CSV table of C-alpha atoms in Angstrom, one decimal:
chain,number,residue,atom,x,y,z
A,246,MET,CA,98.1,259.4,27.8
A,247,PRO,CA,97.7,258.7,31.8
A,248,ARG,CA,99.2,255.4,32.5
A,249,CYS,CA,96.0,253.7,33.6
A,250,CYS,CA,95.1,254.0,30.3
A,251,LEU,CA,98.4,252.3,28.9
A,252,ILE,CA,97.4,249.4,31.1
A,253,LEU,CA,93.7,248.9,29.9
A,254,ALA,CA,94.6,249.1,26.5
A,255,ASP,CA,96.2,246.3,26.7
A,256,CYS,CA,94.2,244.2,28.4
A,257,ARG,CA,91.7,245.2,25.7
A,258,LEU,CA,94.5,243.6,23.4
A,259,ALA,CA,95.6,241.2,24.7
A,260,LYS,CA,91.8,239.7,25.0
A,261,THR,CA,90.9,240.5,21.7
A,262,ASN,CA,94.1,238.3,20.0
A,263,GLY,CA,92.5,235.8,22.9
A,264,GLN,CA,89.3,235.2,21.6
A,265,LEU,CA,90.8,235.5,17.9
A,266,ALA,CA,93.1,232.6,19.3
A,267,ALA,CA,90.0,230.8,20.9
A,268,ILE,CA,88.6,231.7,17.7
A,269,GLY,CA,91.3,230.4,14.9
A,270,ASN,CA,91.6,227.1,17.6
A,271,GLY,CA,88.5,225.9,17.3
A,272,SER,CA,88.7,226.0,13.4
A,273,SER,CA,91.6,224.4,12.7
A,274,ARG,CA,89.1,221.7,14.8
A,275,ARG,CA,86.5,221.9,12.6
A,276,THR,CA,88.7,221.4,9.3
A,277,GLN,CA,91.0,218.8,10.9
A,278,ARG,CA,87.8,216.5,12.4
A,279,SER,CA,85.6,217.7,8.8
A,280,TRP,CA,89.3,216.4,6.8
A,281,ARG,CA,89.1,212.9,9.1
A,282,MET,CA,85.1,213.4,8.1
A,283,THR,CA,85.7,212.8,4.5
A,284,ALA,CA,88.9,210.8,4.3
A,285,LYS,CA,86.7,207.5,5.7
A,286,MET,CA,83.7,208.1,4.5
A,287,LYS,CA,86.3,207.6,1.2
A,288,LEU,CA,87.8,205.0,3.0
A,289,ARG,CA,84.2,203.2,3.1
A,290,SER,CA,83.0,203.9,-0.2
A,291,GLN,CA,85.8,201.9,-1.5
A,292,LEU,CA,85.9,199.0,0.8
A,293,HIS,CA,81.7,199.3,-1.3
A,294,LEU,CA,83.4,199.0,-4.3
A,295,LEU,CA,85.7,196.2,-4.1
A,296,THR,CA,83.2,194.5,-1.7
A,297,GLY,CA,80.9,194.4,-4.5
A,298,PHE,CA,83.4,193.6,-7.7
A,299,MET,CA,84.1,191.2,-5.3
A,300,ALA,CA,81.1,189.3,-4.7
A,301,GLY,CA,80.7,190.2,-7.9
A,302,PHE,CA,83.6,188.0,-8.8
A,303,VAL,CA,82.3,185.4,-7.5
A,304,LEU,CA,79.5,185.4,-8.5
A,305,ALA,CA,79.9,185.1,-12.1
A,306,PHE,CA,82.6,182.2,-11.2
A,307,VAL,CA,80.1,179.7,-10.4
A,308,LEU,CA,77.8,181.0,-12.9
A,309,LEU,CA,80.2,179.4,-15.7
A,310,LEU,CA,80.4,176.0,-13.2
A,311,TYR,CA,77.1,175.9,-13.3
A,312,VAL,CA,77.3,175.6,-17.1
A,313,TYR,CA,80.2,174.3,-17.8
A,314,ASP,CA,78.4,171.2,-15.8
A,315,VAL,CA,75.0,171.3,-17.2
A,316,SER,CA,75.5,171.8,-20.9
A,317,ARG,CA,78.7,169.1,-20.7
A,318,VAL,CA,78.1,166.0,-23.1
A,319,THR,CA,78.9,162.4,-20.5
A,320,PRO,CA,80.4,160.0,-23.1
A,321,CYS,CA,78.6,156.8,-24.5
A,322,TRP,CA,81.0,154.5,-22.7
A,323,SER,CA,80.4,155.6,-19.2
A,324,SER,CA,79.0,153.6,-16.5
A,325,THR,CA,75.3,154.3,-16.1
A,326,SER,CA,75.2,152.0,-13.4
A,327,THR,CA,78.3,153.4,-11.5
A,328,ARG,CA,77.9,157.1,-12.0
A,329,GLY,CA,76.9,159.7,-10.2
A,330,THR,CA,77.8,157.0,-7.2
A,331,ILE,CA,81.9,157.0,-6.6
A,332,PRO,CA,82.9,159.5,-5.8
A,333,ALA,CA,85.9,161.6,-7.5
A,334,THR,CA,89.3,161.5,-6.9
A,335,THR,CA,91.2,165.1,-8.4
A,336,ALA,CA,89.3,167.3,-10.5
A,337,GLY,CA,87.1,166.8,-13.4
A,338,PHE,CA,87.6,163.4,-12.9
A,339,VAL,CA,85.8,160.2,-12.5
A,340,ASP,CA,87.7,156.7,-10.2
A,341,GLU,CA,85.2,154.3,-12.2
A,342,PRO,CA,86.3,150.8,-10.6
A,343,GLN,CA,88.1,148.7,-14.3
A,344,PRO,CA,85.1,146.4,-15.2
A,345,ARG,CA,85.9,142.5,-14.3
A,346,VAL,CA,86.6,140.0,-16.4
A,347,LEU,CA,86.5,136.2,-15.7
A,348,CYS,CA,88.6,134.5,-19.4
A,349,MET,CA,87.1,131.2,-20.3
A,350,VAL,CA,89.6,130.0,-22.6
A,351,LEU,CA,88.0,126.1,-24.4
A,352,THR,CA,91.5,124.3,-24.7
A,353,CYS,CA,92.2,120.4,-25.4
A,354,PRO,CA,94.6,117.9,-24.5
A,355,GLU,CA,97.4,118.7,-26.6
A,356,ASN,CA,97.1,122.0,-27.2
A,357,VAL,CA,98.3,123.1,-23.0
A,358,GLN,CA,101.6,123.2,-23.4
A,359,SER,CA,101.8,124.9,-26.9
A,360,LEU,CA,99.2,127.2,-27.2
A,361,ALA,CA,97.1,127.4,-23.7
A,362,ARG,CA,100.1,127.8,-22.1
A,363,SER,CA,100.3,131.0,-24.9
A,364,VAL,CA,97.4,132.5,-24.1
A,365,TYR,CA,98.9,131.7,-20.5
A,366,GLU,CA,102.5,133.4,-21.1
A,367,THR,CA,101.2,136.1,-22.1
A,368,TRP,CA,97.5,138.5,-22.7
A,369,GLY,CA,95.5,136.2,-20.8
A,370,ARG,CA,97.8,137.3,-17.4
A,371,ARG,CA,95.9,140.9,-17.7
A,372,CYS,CA,92.4,138.6,-17.1
A,373,SER,CA,90.6,139.3,-13.7
A,374,ARG,CA,90.5,135.8,-13.7
A,375,LEU,CA,92.1,132.8,-15.7
A,376,ILE,CA,90.7,129.1,-16.6
A,377,PHE,CA,91.0,127.3,-18.9
A,378,ALA,CA,88.6,124.6,-20.0
A,379,SER,CA,89.2,121.3,-21.6
A,380,SER,CA,88.9,117.0,-20.4
A,381,GLU,CA,91.5,117.3,-18.4
A,382,ASP,CA,92.4,119.0,-16.0
A,383,TYR,CA,96.5,120.5,-15.7
A,384,GLU,CA,95.9,122.4,-12.6
A,385,PRO,CA,99.7,124.6,-12.8
A,386,LEU,CA,97.5,126.5,-15.9
A,387,GLY,CA,93.9,126.6,-14.4
A,388,VAL,CA,92.5,123.7,-16.6
A,389,VAL,CA,89.6,122.2,-15.1
A,390,GLN,CA,88.3,119.8,-16.8
A,391,VAL,CA,84.0,120.1,-17.3
A,392,VAL,CA,83.1,117.4,-20.1
A,393,GLU,CA,84.4,114.2,-20.2
A,394,PRO,CA,88.1,113.0,-21.2
A,395,ALA,CA,86.7,111.4,-24.8
A,396,GLY,CA,85.2,115.1,-24.5
A,397,GLY,CA,87.4,116.9,-25.4
A,398,GLY,CA,87.8,117.4,-29.9
A,399,TYR,CA,86.6,120.2,-32.0
A,400,GLU,CA,83.3,118.0,-32.7
A,401,ASP,CA,82.4,119.4,-28.4
A,402,LEU,CA,83.3,122.7,-28.9
A,403,TRP,CA,79.0,123.5,-28.3
A,404,ASN,CA,79.4,120.7,-24.8
A,405,LYS,CA,82.8,121.6,-24.2
A,406,THR,CA,81.7,125.8,-23.7
A,407,ARG,CA,78.2,124.6,-22.2
A,408,GLU,CA,79.4,122.7,-19.2
A,409,GLY,CA,82.3,124.9,-19.4
A,410,PHE,CA,79.8,128.2,-18.5
A,411,ARG,CA,77.7,125.8,-16.3
A,412,HIS,CA,80.9,125.1,-14.6
A,413,VAL,CA,82.2,130.1,-14.7
A,414,TRP,CA,78.9,129.4,-12.8
A,415,GLN,CA,78.8,127.5,-10.0
A,416,HIS,CA,82.1,129.0,-9.1
A,417,TYR,CA,82.7,131.9,-10.6
A,418,ALA,CA,78.9,133.8,-11.3
A,419,GLY,CA,78.9,136.6,-8.5
A,420,ASP,CA,83.0,137.7,-7.9
A,421,TYR,CA,83.3,139.1,-11.9
A,422,ASP,CA,80.8,141.5,-14.3
A,423,TRP,CA,81.9,140.1,-17.6
A,424,PHE,CA,82.4,136.1,-18.7
A,425,LEU,CA,84.6,136.3,-22.4
A,426,LYS,CA,84.9,132.2,-23.9
A,427,ALA,CA,87.2,133.1,-26.2
A,428,ASP,CA,90.4,129.5,-28.2
A,429,ASP,CA,93.0,128.3,-27.3
A,430,ASP,CA,93.9,130.6,-30.6
A,431,THR,CA,92.6,133.7,-30.1
A,432,TYR,CA,94.6,136.4,-29.4
A,433,VAL,CA,93.2,139.6,-27.2
A,434,VAL,CA,93.9,142.6,-26.2
A,435,MET,CA,91.6,142.8,-22.3
A,436,GLU,CA,92.2,146.8,-22.6
A,437,ASN,CA,90.4,147.5,-25.6
A,438,LEU,CA,87.8,145.2,-24.3
A,439,GLN,CA,87.5,146.8,-20.6
A,440,HIS,CA,87.1,150.3,-22.7
A,441,LEU,CA,84.4,149.1,-24.8
A,442,LEU,CA,82.6,146.8,-22.1
A,443,GLY,CA,82.5,150.3,-19.9
A,444,GLY,CA,79.8,151.4,-21.0
A,445,PHE,CA,77.6,148.6,-20.3
A,446,ASP,CA,75.7,147.1,-17.0
A,447,PRO,CA,76.9,143.6,-16.3
A,448,ASP,CA,73.8,144.1,-14.9
A,449,THR,CA,72.0,143.6,-18.1
A,450,PRO,CA,71.6,140.7,-20.3
A,451,VAL,CA,74.6,141.6,-22.4
A,452,PHE,CA,75.9,139.6,-25.3
A,453,PHE,CA,78.9,141.4,-27.5
A,454,GLY,CA,80.8,139.9,-29.8
A,455,TYR,CA,81.3,140.3,-34.2
A,456,LYS,CA,77.7,139.5,-34.9
A,457,MET,CA,77.0,137.2,-37.6
A,458,SER,CA,73.8,135.4,-39.7
A,459,ARG,CA,72.8,131.2,-40.9
A,460,TYR,CA,69.8,130.7,-41.2
A,461,ASN,CA,68.2,134.0,-39.7
A,462,VAL,CA,69.7,133.3,-36.7
A,463,SER,CA,72.0,136.2,-35.0
A,464,TYR,CA,74.9,134.9,-32.9
A,465,MET,CA,78.9,135.8,-32.6
A,466,SER,CA,81.1,134.6,-33.7
A,467,GLY,CA,82.8,132.4,-31.5
A,468,GLY,CA,86.7,132.0,-32.6
A,469,ALA,CA,86.4,136.2,-32.9
A,470,SER,CA,85.6,135.1,-29.1
A,471,TYR,CA,82.2,137.0,-27.6
A,472,ILE,CA,81.6,138.2,-24.1
A,473,LEU,CA,78.3,137.6,-21.9
A,474,SER,CA,77.4,140.2,-18.8
A,475,ARG,CA,77.1,138.5,-15.7
A,476,GLU,CA,73.2,139.1,-15.9
A,477,ALA,CA,73.1,137.3,-20.3
A,478,LEU,CA,75.5,134.4,-18.0
A,479,HIS,CA,73.1,133.5,-15.2
A,480,ARG,CA,70.5,133.6,-17.9
A,481,PHE,CA,72.4,131.3,-19.7
A,482,ALA,CA,73.0,128.9,-16.8
A,483,THR,CA,69.1,129.2,-15.0
A,484,GLN,CA,67.2,129.9,-18.5
A,485,ALA,CA,68.0,127.7,-20.9
A,486,TYR,CA,70.7,125.5,-20.3
A,487,GLU,CA,67.9,122.9,-18.9
A,488,SER,CA,65.2,123.1,-21.5
A,489,GLU,CA,66.0,121.7,-25.1
A,490,VAL,CA,62.5,124.0,-26.2
A,491,ILE,CA,64.8,127.4,-26.6
A,492,CYS,CA,68.5,126.2,-26.4
A,493,PRO,CA,70.0,123.5,-27.9
A,494,GLN,CA,70.9,120.4,-25.4
A,495,PRO,CA,75.0,118.3,-25.7
A,496,LYS,CA,75.6,116.4,-29.8
A,497,LYS,CA,78.8,115.9,-31.2
A,498,MET,CA,79.0,118.6,-34.2
A,499,GLY,CA,77.0,120.8,-32.7
A,500,ILE,CA,77.6,124.8,-34.6
A,501,GLU,CA,79.0,126.6,-30.6
A,502,ASP,CA,78.4,130.2,-32.0
A,503,PHE,CA,75.0,129.5,-33.4
A,504,TYR,CA,73.8,127.6,-31.1
A,505,MET,CA,74.8,129.6,-28.1
A,506,GLY,CA,73.4,132.8,-30.5
A,507,ILE,CA,69.9,130.9,-29.6
A,508,CYS,CA,69.9,130.5,-26.2
A,509,LEU,CA,70.5,133.5,-25.8
A,510,GLN,CA,68.1,134.6,-28.5
A,511,ASN,CA,65.7,132.8,-26.2
A,512,VAL,CA,66.3,134.3,-23.2
A,513,GLY,CA,66.3,137.4,-24.2
A,514,VAL,CA,69.8,138.6,-24.1
A,515,HIS,CA,70.6,142.1,-25.8
A,516,PHE,CA,73.0,141.5,-28.9
A,517,VAL,CA,76.2,144.1,-29.3
A,518,ASP,CA,77.7,144.6,-32.5
A,519,SER,CA,81.3,145.4,-31.5
A,520,THR,CA,81.2,147.3,-34.7
A,521,GLN,CA,78.9,150.1,-32.9
A,522,ALA,CA,80.0,149.0,-29.5
A,523,LEU,CA,82.8,153.2,-30.0
A,524,ASP,CA,80.6,156.1,-30.9
A,525,GLY,CA,82.5,157.1,-34.1
A,526,ASP,CA,84.1,153.5,-35.0
A,527,THR,CA,82.5,151.4,-36.6
A,528,ARG,CA,84.9,148.8,-37.8
A,529,PRO,CA,85.3,145.6,-36.7
A,530,LYS,CA,86.8,144.8,-33.2
A,531,PHE,CA,86.6,141.2,-32.5
A,532,MET,CA,87.8,139.0,-35.5
A,533,PRO,CA,87.5,136.3,-36.6
A,534,LEU,CA,90.3,135.6,-39.0
A,535,ASP,CA,94.1,136.0,-38.4
A,536,LEU,CA,95.6,139.9,-38.3
A,537,GLU,CA,97.2,138.3,-41.9
A,538,ASN,CA,93.8,137.2,-43.9
A,539,TYR,CA,92.5,141.0,-43.7
A,540,MET,CA,96.2,142.6,-44.7
A,541,SER,CA,96.2,141.6,-48.0
A,542,ASP,CA,93.9,144.0,-50.8
A,543,GLY,CA,93.1,140.7,-52.8
A,544,ASN,CA,90.5,139.3,-52.2
A,545,TYR,CA,91.7,136.2,-52.1
A,546,THR,CA,92.8,136.0,-48.4
A,547,ILE,CA,89.2,136.7,-46.9
A,548,PRO,CA,86.7,133.7,-47.5
A,549,ASP,CA,83.8,133.6,-48.9
A,550,TRP,CA,81.5,132.7,-46.2
A,551,LEU,CA,82.9,134.7,-43.4
A,552,ARG,CA,82.0,137.9,-46.4
A,553,LEU,CA,78.2,135.7,-46.3
A,554,MET,CA,77.6,135.6,-43.3
A,555,SER,CA,78.9,138.8,-41.5
A,556,LEU,CA,76.2,141.0,-41.1
A,557,SER,CA,79.7,144.2,-41.7
A,558,ALA,CA,80.8,144.2,-44.5
A,559,VAL,CA,84.8,142.7,-44.3
A,560,GLU,CA,87.4,145.1,-45.3
A,561,THR,CA,91.4,144.5,-46.0
A,562,GLY,CA,94.4,146.6,-46.0
A,563,LEU,CA,94.7,148.5,-43.6
A,564,GLY,CA,91.3,150.1,-42.8
A,565,CYS,CA,90.0,145.9,-42.0
A,566,CYS,CA,90.4,146.3,-38.5
A,567,SER,CA,89.5,148.9,-36.0
A,568,ASN,CA,92.5,150.7,-34.2
A,569,HIS,CA,90.9,149.9,-30.7
A,570,SER,CA,90.5,146.0,-32.2
A,571,VAL,CA,90.0,143.5,-29.5
A,572,ALA,CA,91.1,140.6,-30.8
A,573,PHE,CA,93.2,137.8,-33.6
A,574,HIS,CA,91.8,134.9,-34.1
A,575,TYR,CA,93.5,131.6,-35.6
A,576,ALA,CA,97.8,133.1,-34.1
A,577,SER,CA,100.3,130.4,-33.2
A,578,ARG,CA,101.8,130.3,-29.9
A,579,GLU,CA,104.0,132.3,-32.9
A,580,ARG,CA,102.4,134.9,-34.1
A,581,MET,CA,100.9,135.5,-29.9
A,582,PHE,CA,104.0,136.5,-29.3
A,583,LEU,CA,104.5,138.6,-32.1
A,584,TYR,CA,100.9,141.1,-31.0
A,585,GLU,CA,102.6,140.9,-27.8
A,586,PHE,CA,105.7,142.6,-28.9
A,587,LEU,CA,103.6,144.9,-30.9
A,588,ILE,CA,101.4,146.6,-28.6
A,589,TYR,CA,103.1,146.0,-25.7
A,590,HIS,CA,107.0,146.1,-25.6
A,591,LEU,CA,107.5,148.1,-29.2
A,592,LYS,CA,107.7,152.1,-28.7
A,593,VAL,CA,108.1,154.6,-30.8
A,594,PHE,CA,110.5,157.8,-30.5
A,595,ASP,CA,107.6,161.3,-30.8
A,596,PRO,CA,108.2,163.3,-33.4
A,597,ASN,CA,109.4,166.2,-30.4
A,598,GLN,CA,112.3,163.5,-29.4
A,599,ILE,CA,113.2,162.5,-32.6
A,600,SER,CA,114.4,166.8,-32.6
A,601,GLU,CA,115.7,166.6,-28.8
A,602,SER,CA,118.3,164.3,-29.1
A,603,ARG,CA,119.5,166.4,-33.1
A,604,HIS,CA,120.9,169.4,-30.5
A,605,ARG,CA,122.8,166.4,-27.8
A,606,SER,CA,126.0,166.3,-28.2
A,607,ARG,CA,127.3,164.6,-31.5
A,608,LEU,CA,130.0,162.1,-30.8
A,609,SER,CA,133.8,163.2,-31.5
A,610,LEU,CA,136.1,161.5,-33.7
A,611,SER,CA,138.2,160.5,-30.3
A,612,ASP,CA,135.0,159.4,-28.7
A,613,LEU,CA,134.4,157.1,-31.5
A,614,ALA,CA,136.8,155.5,-31.7
A,615,ARG,CA,137.2,154.5,-27.7
A,616,ARG,CA,133.7,153.2,-27.6
A,617,PHE,CA,132.4,151.3,-31.2
A,618,PRO,CA,136.4,151.3,-32.6
A,619,LEU,CA,138.3,149.7,-36.0
A,620,GLU,CA,137.1,146.5,-37.4
A,621,ASP,CA,140.5,144.3,-37.2
A,622,ASN,CA,141.3,144.5,-41.1
A,623,SER,CA,143.9,142.2,-40.7
A,624,ASN,CA,142.4,139.3,-43.3
A,625,ILE,CA,141.6,141.5,-45.3
A,626,LYS,CA,144.4,144.2,-46.9
A,627,ASP,CA,145.5,142.1,-49.5
A,628,LEU,CA,141.7,140.3,-50.9
A,629,LEU,CA,145.0,137.4,-52.2
A,630,GLN,CA,146.3,136.0,-50.1
A,631,MET,CA,142.4,135.7,-48.4
A,632,SER,CA,142.8,132.2,-46.1
A,633,GLU,CA,138.6,132.0,-46.2
A,634,LYS,CA,136.7,133.3,-48.4
A,635,PRO,CA,133.2,132.7,-49.8
A,636,ASP,CA,133.2,130.5,-53.3
A,637,ASN,CA,132.5,133.9,-56.0
A,638,PHE,CA,134.4,135.6,-54.4
């Protein structure tokens, strides 16, 4: 073949190969673009799916919180006066202030250094404020004179109570929520009292205690102690105190608790029997007698007058009283310190702690001898030669 023809054939072949290469390169670029578009679409779909899942989870969580909040039951002892106004401090809890309780304890000069001091050294320390109402001042214990020096005995109990509450109203009415009246031989568990009071508004007229009845009149046992709300004290001091029509005036041998019941009923105060104050617990919480009287299974330890006047059944034995009892009457100085020790000092090991103690390393004989050496028995090795021994040995 002529040389010119060969050159022309080579040129055509090179042109054809260039076209094929261009076509191949274009196809490769289109394939890469198509792959990248497909990858982007898959990633976008996965992002949409993940976003939808997260949004669904958040909505479900919010819905569960809402359902829990609207269906939650408010405890019967939550304070209606403060609910919703006090900021939450931790999740699920509201830091409500403890009820402020002023304790007014009736005493007399001869009991100041015994019973009054026992109250001062035990449960009285847990009151928001403690004062003693008497016929003579005694500043070291906070004893204030509210009646004449000759008028501090049992026969003047109503006068002392009446004047004591008037003194409290004049000096402390705006500073406290609740006002406890107790005798100097009563022991009060203040934490249990504050728990019970937490379900009531002190600005409503409330009278709290062990409910009794005589002459068809309801009242609260004075010996077991009773409590007036701030509003109840206000009504007693401003409406009942001066009126002989609705409230008995001062007189010897006045029936203090019975009279107070009359005064408060006549000014529209609500009587709250403590047996009904704590949901699920209908046993008495303010005890007119010493606890020992209730521990016997026989009826001889419960006086007839208590069974006759009590509105709730008087039981004996371990079921006599609430596990959240508030007050016990007829407590001697020794009994007050016994209550104080049993309630606030005596500790009972938890069963888990007992189980853990069995796994501690036990004392070896050498450690036992070092810590608890044998007693000196030189005097009893020969019993016939004992220098000192009992007569009937």
